[in-house]
């Protein structure tokens, strides 16, 4: 296996093996010693994913396990309609521009494949995150501490929308169940969704204002009105480090893919916003917003033409289908 070949090059400490580009402890996975799999279970010790596929390289969810599998790791099964096979006649630039209008919001910031827009109303952030992608998942929230693992992702408190429920690391989300949106805390030590799949909002947070909007098989958005996420308040008079991520490929709540994530800084009162990587540098470039992008101006970096769209909206308190003919710009 790839693991065996890598072991020839990298020597791990006792009771650990090379797995997912680093040495991992077998003891943490309930394997008492290196010979246990073969001697006690007539299996081999290897690096696998929850679908019992052997690690061959790349990104994913892997760990040491006893296995007899001869199957190499494959990509997650795709959404019925994923990003690359969106209907270009429906998912047009004009349709996205229309979906991403900032009408009713005081400020907005273009994140590339997404746009975050907001107003501060009665001490709460009235926010909307729009994603130019089909609905695999979409999330936004507080970044963890500065310099935290995976660009301040591990330990972050977020609002996350999922297109199904009853998550399994083996079979993914059950797409026959309703979409849902909740608050989560990403594990401080493990990125895979199976480690933090239970929402913290189940313990009492008010998520009644949280909504999902979807242009079916085209675009996704989430809306919220709150002063805090997981009990952590927004600083309405200063700067906030936020993260966002979206998946437009599969229903496993896994890797967001290149470019569909970011950490950015928002001053909710002034409207200033910029990518975290630009902090401390001249912010006159395309990634900086000085607060003048207000009053409903559309900041989607798309061509604009006449379009109409149909979208559905769900909230945690009700599942409503809303048919709406969007006005031409």
Coordinates of C-alpha atoms in Angstrom, one line a residue:
X1 CA 0.0 0.0 0.0
X2 CA 1.0 3.7 -0.2
X3 CA 1.3 3.6 3.6
X4 CA 3.9 0.8 3.4
X5 CA 5.8 2.7 0.8
X6 CA 5.8 5.9 2.8
X7 CA 6.9 3.9 5.9
X8 CA 10.1 3.0 4.0
X9 CA 10.8 6.7 3.9
X10 CA 9.4 8.0 7.1
X11 CA 10.1 6.4 10.5
X12 CA 7.3 6.8 13.0
X13 CA 7.6 6.2 16.8
X14 CA 6.4 3.0 18.3
X15 CA 2.6 2.4 18.3
X16 CA 2.1 4.9 15.4
X17 CA 2.0 4.6 11.6
X18 CA 2.3 7.0 8.7
X19 CA -1.3 8.1 7.8
X20 CA -2.6 11.1 5.9
X21 CA 0.8 12.8 5.6
X22 CA 1.9 12.4 9.2
X23 CA 2.5 9.9 11.9
X24 CA -0.7 8.9 13.8
X25 CA -1.0 7.1 17.1
X26 CA -2.7 3.7 16.9
X27 CA -3.5 3.8 20.6
X28 CA -5.9 6.7 20.1
X29 CA -7.8 4.5 17.7
X30 CA -8.2 1.7 20.2
X31 CA -5.4 -0.5 18.7
X32 CA -3.3 -1.7 21.7
X33 CA -0.1 -2.5 19.9
X34 CA 1.4 -2.8 16.4
X35 CA 0.9 -6.5 16.0
X36 CA -2.7 -6.6 17.3
X37 CA -4.4 -6.5 13.9
X38 CA -2.5 -9.4 12.5
X39 CA -2.1 -11.6 15.6
X40 CA -5.6 -11.1 17.2
X41 CA -7.8 -10.4 14.2
X42 CA -6.0 -11.8 11.2
X43 CA -6.1 -8.4 9.6
X44 CA -3.5 -5.9 8.7
X45 CA -2.8 -2.5 10.2
X46 CA -3.3 0.3 7.6
X47 CA -4.4 3.9 7.1
X48 CA -8.1 4.0 6.0
X49 CA -11.1 6.3 5.7
X50 CA -14.5 5.7 7.2
X51 CA -15.5 3.9 4.0
X52 CA -12.7 1.4 4.7
X53 CA -10.7 2.5 1.8
X54 CA -6.9 2.6 1.9
X55 CA -5.1 6.0 1.9
X56 CA -3.1 6.7 -1.3
X57 CA -2.5 10.4 -0.8
X58 CA -4.4 13.7 -1.0
X59 CA -7.0 15.3 1.3
X60 CA -9.5 13.4 3.4
X61 CA -10.5 11.8 6.6
X62 CA -8.0 9.0 7.5
X63 CA -6.9 7.1 10.6
X64 CA -5.1 3.8 11.6
X65 CA -7.4 0.7 11.6
X66 CA -7.4 -3.0 11.3
X67 CA -8.6 -3.9 7.8
X68 CA -8.8 -6.5 5.1
X69 CA -9.8 -4.0 2.5
X70 CA -7.9 -4.0 -0.8
X71 CA -9.8 -0.9 -2.1
X72 CA -7.9 2.3 -2.6
X73 CA -9.5 5.6 -1.5
X74 CA -11.9 7.2 -4.0
X75 CA -13.5 10.6 -4.0
X76 CA -16.8 11.1 -2.2
X77 CA -19.9 10.3 -4.3
X78 CA -21.1 13.4 -6.0
X79 CA -24.3 15.4 -5.4
X80 CA -27.0 14.5 -8.0
X81 CA -26.1 17.9 -9.6
X82 CA -22.7 19.2 -8.7
X83 CA -20.9 22.4 -9.7
X84 CA -19.4 21.2 -13.0
X85 CA -22.6 20.0 -14.4
X86 CA -24.9 22.9 -13.5
X87 CA -27.2 23.9 -16.3
X88 CA -25.4 26.9 -17.9
X89 CA -28.7 28.1 -19.3
X90 CA -30.2 28.4 -15.8
X91 CA -27.2 29.1 -13.6
X92 CA -26.2 32.2 -15.5
X93 CA -24.1 35.2 -14.4
X94 CA -27.2 37.3 -14.5
X95 CA -29.2 34.9 -12.4
X96 CA -26.4 34.9 -9.8
X97 CA -26.2 38.7 -9.8
X98 CA -30.0 38.8 -9.2
X99 CA -29.7 36.2 -6.4
X100 CA -26.8 38.1 -4.8
X101 CA -28.4 41.6 -4.7
X102 CA -27.6 43.5 -1.6
X103 CA -30.9 45.4 -1.3
X104 CA -31.8 46.0 2.3
X105 CA -28.2 45.6 3.6
X106 CA -26.0 48.5 4.7
X107 CA -22.7 46.9 3.8
X108 CA -21.3 44.0 1.7
X109 CA -17.9 42.3 1.0
X110 CA -17.0 40.3 -2.1
X111 CA -15.2 37.1 -1.0
X112 CA -14.8 35.8 -4.6
X113 CA -17.1 32.8 -4.9
X114 CA -19.3 34.2 -2.2
X115 CA -20.6 37.6 -0.9
X116 CA -21.2 38.5 2.7
X117 CA -23.7 41.3 3.3
X118 CA -24.9 42.8 6.6
X119 CA -26.6 45.5 8.6
X120 CA -26.6 46.0 12.3
X121 CA -30.2 46.2 13.6
X122 CA -31.2 46.6 17.3
X123 CA -27.9 45.2 18.5
X124 CA -27.8 42.2 16.2
X125 CA -26.1 41.4 12.9
X126 CA -28.6 40.9 10.1
X127 CA -26.4 38.9 7.7
X128 CA -26.6 37.0 4.5
X129 CA -23.9 34.9 2.9
X130 CA -24.4 34.1 -0.8
X131 CA -22.5 31.4 -2.6
X132 CA -22.1 30.9 -6.3
X133 CA -22.3 27.1 -5.9
X134 CA -24.8 24.3 -5.6
X135 CA -25.8 23.2 -2.0
X136 CA -23.3 20.8 -0.5
X137 CA -23.0 22.9 2.6
X138 CA -22.5 26.5 3.5
X139 CA -21.1 28.0 6.7
X140 CA -19.9 31.2 8.3
X141 CA -18.9 32.1 11.8
X142 CA -16.2 33.2 14.3
X143 CA -12.7 32.2 13.5
X144 CA -10.9 30.5 16.4
X145 CA -7.8 32.1 17.9
X146 CA -5.4 33.9 15.7
X147 CA -3.0 31.4 14.1
X148 CA -5.1 28.5 15.1
X149 CA -5.0 25.2 13.1
X150 CA -6.1 25.2 9.5
X151 CA -6.3 29.0 9.2
X152 CA -8.3 29.3 12.5
X153 CA -10.8 26.7 11.5
X154 CA -10.3 24.2 14.3
X155 CA -12.2 25.5 17.3
X156 CA -14.4 27.9 15.3
X157 CA -18.0 28.5 16.2
X158 CA -20.1 28.6 13.1
X159 CA -23.6 28.7 11.5
X160 CA -23.7 25.8 9.0
X161 CA -26.4 24.8 6.6
X162 CA -26.7 21.2 5.3
X163 CA -28.8 19.8 2.4
X164 CA -29.8 16.7 4.4
X165 CA -29.7 15.0 7.8
X166 CA -28.8 11.9 9.8
X167 CA -25.1 12.2 8.9
X168 CA -22.9 9.1 8.6
X169 CA -19.2 9.2 7.8
X170 CA -19.8 6.1 5.7
X171 CA -22.8 7.1 3.7
X172 CA -22.9 10.9 4.1
X173 CA -26.1 12.9 4.6
X174 CA -29.5 11.4 4.0
X175 CA -30.6 13.6 1.2
X176 CA -34.2 12.5 1.6
X177 CA -34.4 14.5 4.8
X178 CA -35.0 18.2 5.0
X179 CA -32.2 20.8 4.8
X180 CA -31.2 22.2 8.2
X181 CA -29.2 25.0 9.6
X182 CA -27.6 25.1 13.1
X183 CA -24.7 26.3 15.1
X184 CA -21.6 24.0 15.5
X185 CA -18.2 24.1 17.1
X186 CA -15.5 22.6 14.8
X187 CA -13.3 20.2 16.8
X188 CA -10.1 21.8 18.1
X189 CA -8.1 18.7 17.2
X190 CA -9.9 16.9 14.3
X191 CA -11.3 18.6 11.2
X192 CA -13.6 15.8 9.8
X193 CA -17.3 16.5 10.3
X194 CA -17.8 13.2 12.1
X195 CA -15.9 14.6 15.1
X196 CA -18.3 17.6 15.6
X197 CA -21.5 16.7 13.8
X198 CA -23.8 17.4 16.8
X199 CA -25.0 21.0 16.7
X200 CA -24.5 23.1 19.8
X201 CA -27.7 24.9 19.0
X202 CA -29.6 21.8 20.1
X203 CA -28.7 22.9 23.7
X204 CA -30.7 26.1 23.6
X205 CA -29.4 28.6 21.1
X206 CA -32.1 30.6 19.4
X207 CA -31.8 29.8 15.7
X208 CA -35.3 30.9 14.7
X209 CA -33.9 33.6 12.4
X210 CA -31.6 31.3 10.5
X211 CA -32.7 30.5 7.0
X212 CA -31.4 28.7 3.9
X213 CA -32.1 30.0 0.4
X214 CA -31.5 27.9 -2.7
X215 CA -31.7 28.4 -6.4
X216 CA -32.1 24.7 -7.0
X217 CA -28.9 23.1 -8.5
X218 CA -27.3 26.6 -8.9
X219 CA -26.7 28.9 -6.0
X220 CA -27.0 28.9 -2.2
X221 CA -27.4 31.4 0.6
X222 CA -27.8 31.5 4.4
X223 CA -29.4 34.3 6.4
X224 CA -29.3 35.1 10.1
X225 CA -30.1 37.7 12.6
X226 CA -28.2 37.3 15.9
X227 CA -25.8 39.0 18.3
X228 CA -23.8 35.9 18.9
X229 CA -22.8 32.4 17.7
X230 CA -22.5 29.7 20.3
X231 CA -22.7 32.3 23.0
X232 CA -19.7 34.3 21.6
X233 CA -20.9 37.8 20.8
X234 CA -20.0 39.8 17.7
X235 CA -18.0 42.9 18.4
X236 CA -20.4 45.5 16.9
X237 CA -18.0 48.4 17.6
X238 CA -14.7 46.7 16.5
X239 CA -13.2 44.2 14.2
X240 CA -14.2 40.5 14.0
X241 CA -12.3 37.6 12.5
X242 CA -14.8 35.5 10.5
X243 CA -14.5 32.4 8.4
X244 CA -16.6 31.0 5.7
X245 CA -16.7 27.8 3.6
X246 CA -18.9 26.1 1.0
X247 CA -19.0 22.7 -0.7
X248 CA -20.5 22.3 -4.2
X249 CA -19.5 18.7 -4.9
X250 CA -20.8 16.1 -2.5
X251 CA -23.1 15.3 0.5
X252 CA -20.4 14.3 3.0
X253 CA -19.9 17.6 4.7
X254 CA -16.2 17.3 3.9
X255 CA -13.5 19.2 2.1
X256 CA -14.7 22.5 0.7
X257 CA -12.3 22.4 -2.3
X258 CA -9.8 25.0 -3.4
X259 CA -11.0 28.6 -3.1
X260 CA -14.3 27.9 -1.4
X261 CA -13.2 29.1 2.0
X262 CA -11.5 32.0 3.6
X263 CA -10.8 34.0 6.8
X264 CA -11.7 37.7 6.7
X265 CA -12.1 40.7 9.0
X266 CA -15.3 42.7 9.3
X267 CA -16.0 45.9 11.2
X268 CA -19.8 45.7 11.4
X269 CA -20.3 49.4 12.3
X270 CA -18.0 51.1 9.8
X271 CA -18.5 48.6 7.0
X272 CA -14.7 48.0 6.6
X273 CA -13.8 44.5 5.5
X274 CA -10.8 42.7 4.1
X275 CA -9.2 39.3 3.8
X276 CA -7.2 38.3 6.9
X277 CA -4.1 37.7 4.8
X278 CA -4.1 41.4 3.9
X279 CA -4.1 42.6 7.5
X280 CA -1.3 45.0 8.1
X281 CA -0.7 45.6 4.4
X282 CA -2.0 48.2 2.0
X283 CA -5.7 47.3 1.6
X284 CA -6.4 49.3 -1.5
X285 CA -6.7 46.2 -3.7
X286 CA -9.8 44.3 -4.8
X287 CA -10.2 42.4 -1.5
X288 CA -10.8 45.5 0.6
X289 CA -14.1 47.3 1.3
X290 CA -13.9 50.7 2.8
X291 CA -17.6 50.7 3.8
X292 CA -18.8 52.7 0.8
X293 CA -20.4 49.6 -0.8
X294 CA -23.7 50.2 0.7
X295 CA -27.4 50.8 0.0
X296 CA -28.1 47.7 -2.0
X297 CA -25.4 48.1 -4.6
X298 CA -24.7 44.7 -6.2
X299 CA -21.0 43.7 -5.7
X300 CA -21.2 40.3 -7.4
X301 CA -18.3 40.1 -9.9
X302 CA -20.5 38.9 -12.6
X303 CA -22.0 40.2 -15.9
X304 CA -25.4 41.7 -15.5
X305 CA -28.4 41.1 -17.8
X306 CA -32.1 40.3 -17.5
X307 CA -32.8 37.2 -15.5
X308 CA -35.3 35.5 -13.4
X309 CA -34.8 32.8 -10.8
X310 CA -36.7 30.5 -8.5
X311 CA -35.5 29.8 -5.0
X312 CA -36.6 27.9 -2.0
X313 CA -36.2 29.0 1.6
X314 CA -36.0 26.8 4.8
X315 CA -35.7 27.9 8.4
X316 CA -35.2 25.9 11.6
X317 CA -38.8 26.6 12.6
X318 CA -40.5 25.9 9.4
X319 CA -39.9 24.5 6.0
X320 CA -41.4 26.9 3.4
X321 CA -41.3 26.7 -0.3
X322 CA -41.2 30.2 -1.7
X323 CA -41.6 30.7 -5.4
X324 CA -40.5 34.1 -6.5
X325 CA -39.9 35.8 -9.8
X326 CA -36.9 38.0 -9.4
X327 CA -37.0 41.5 -10.9
X328 CA -34.6 42.4 -13.7
X329 CA -31.7 44.6 -12.7

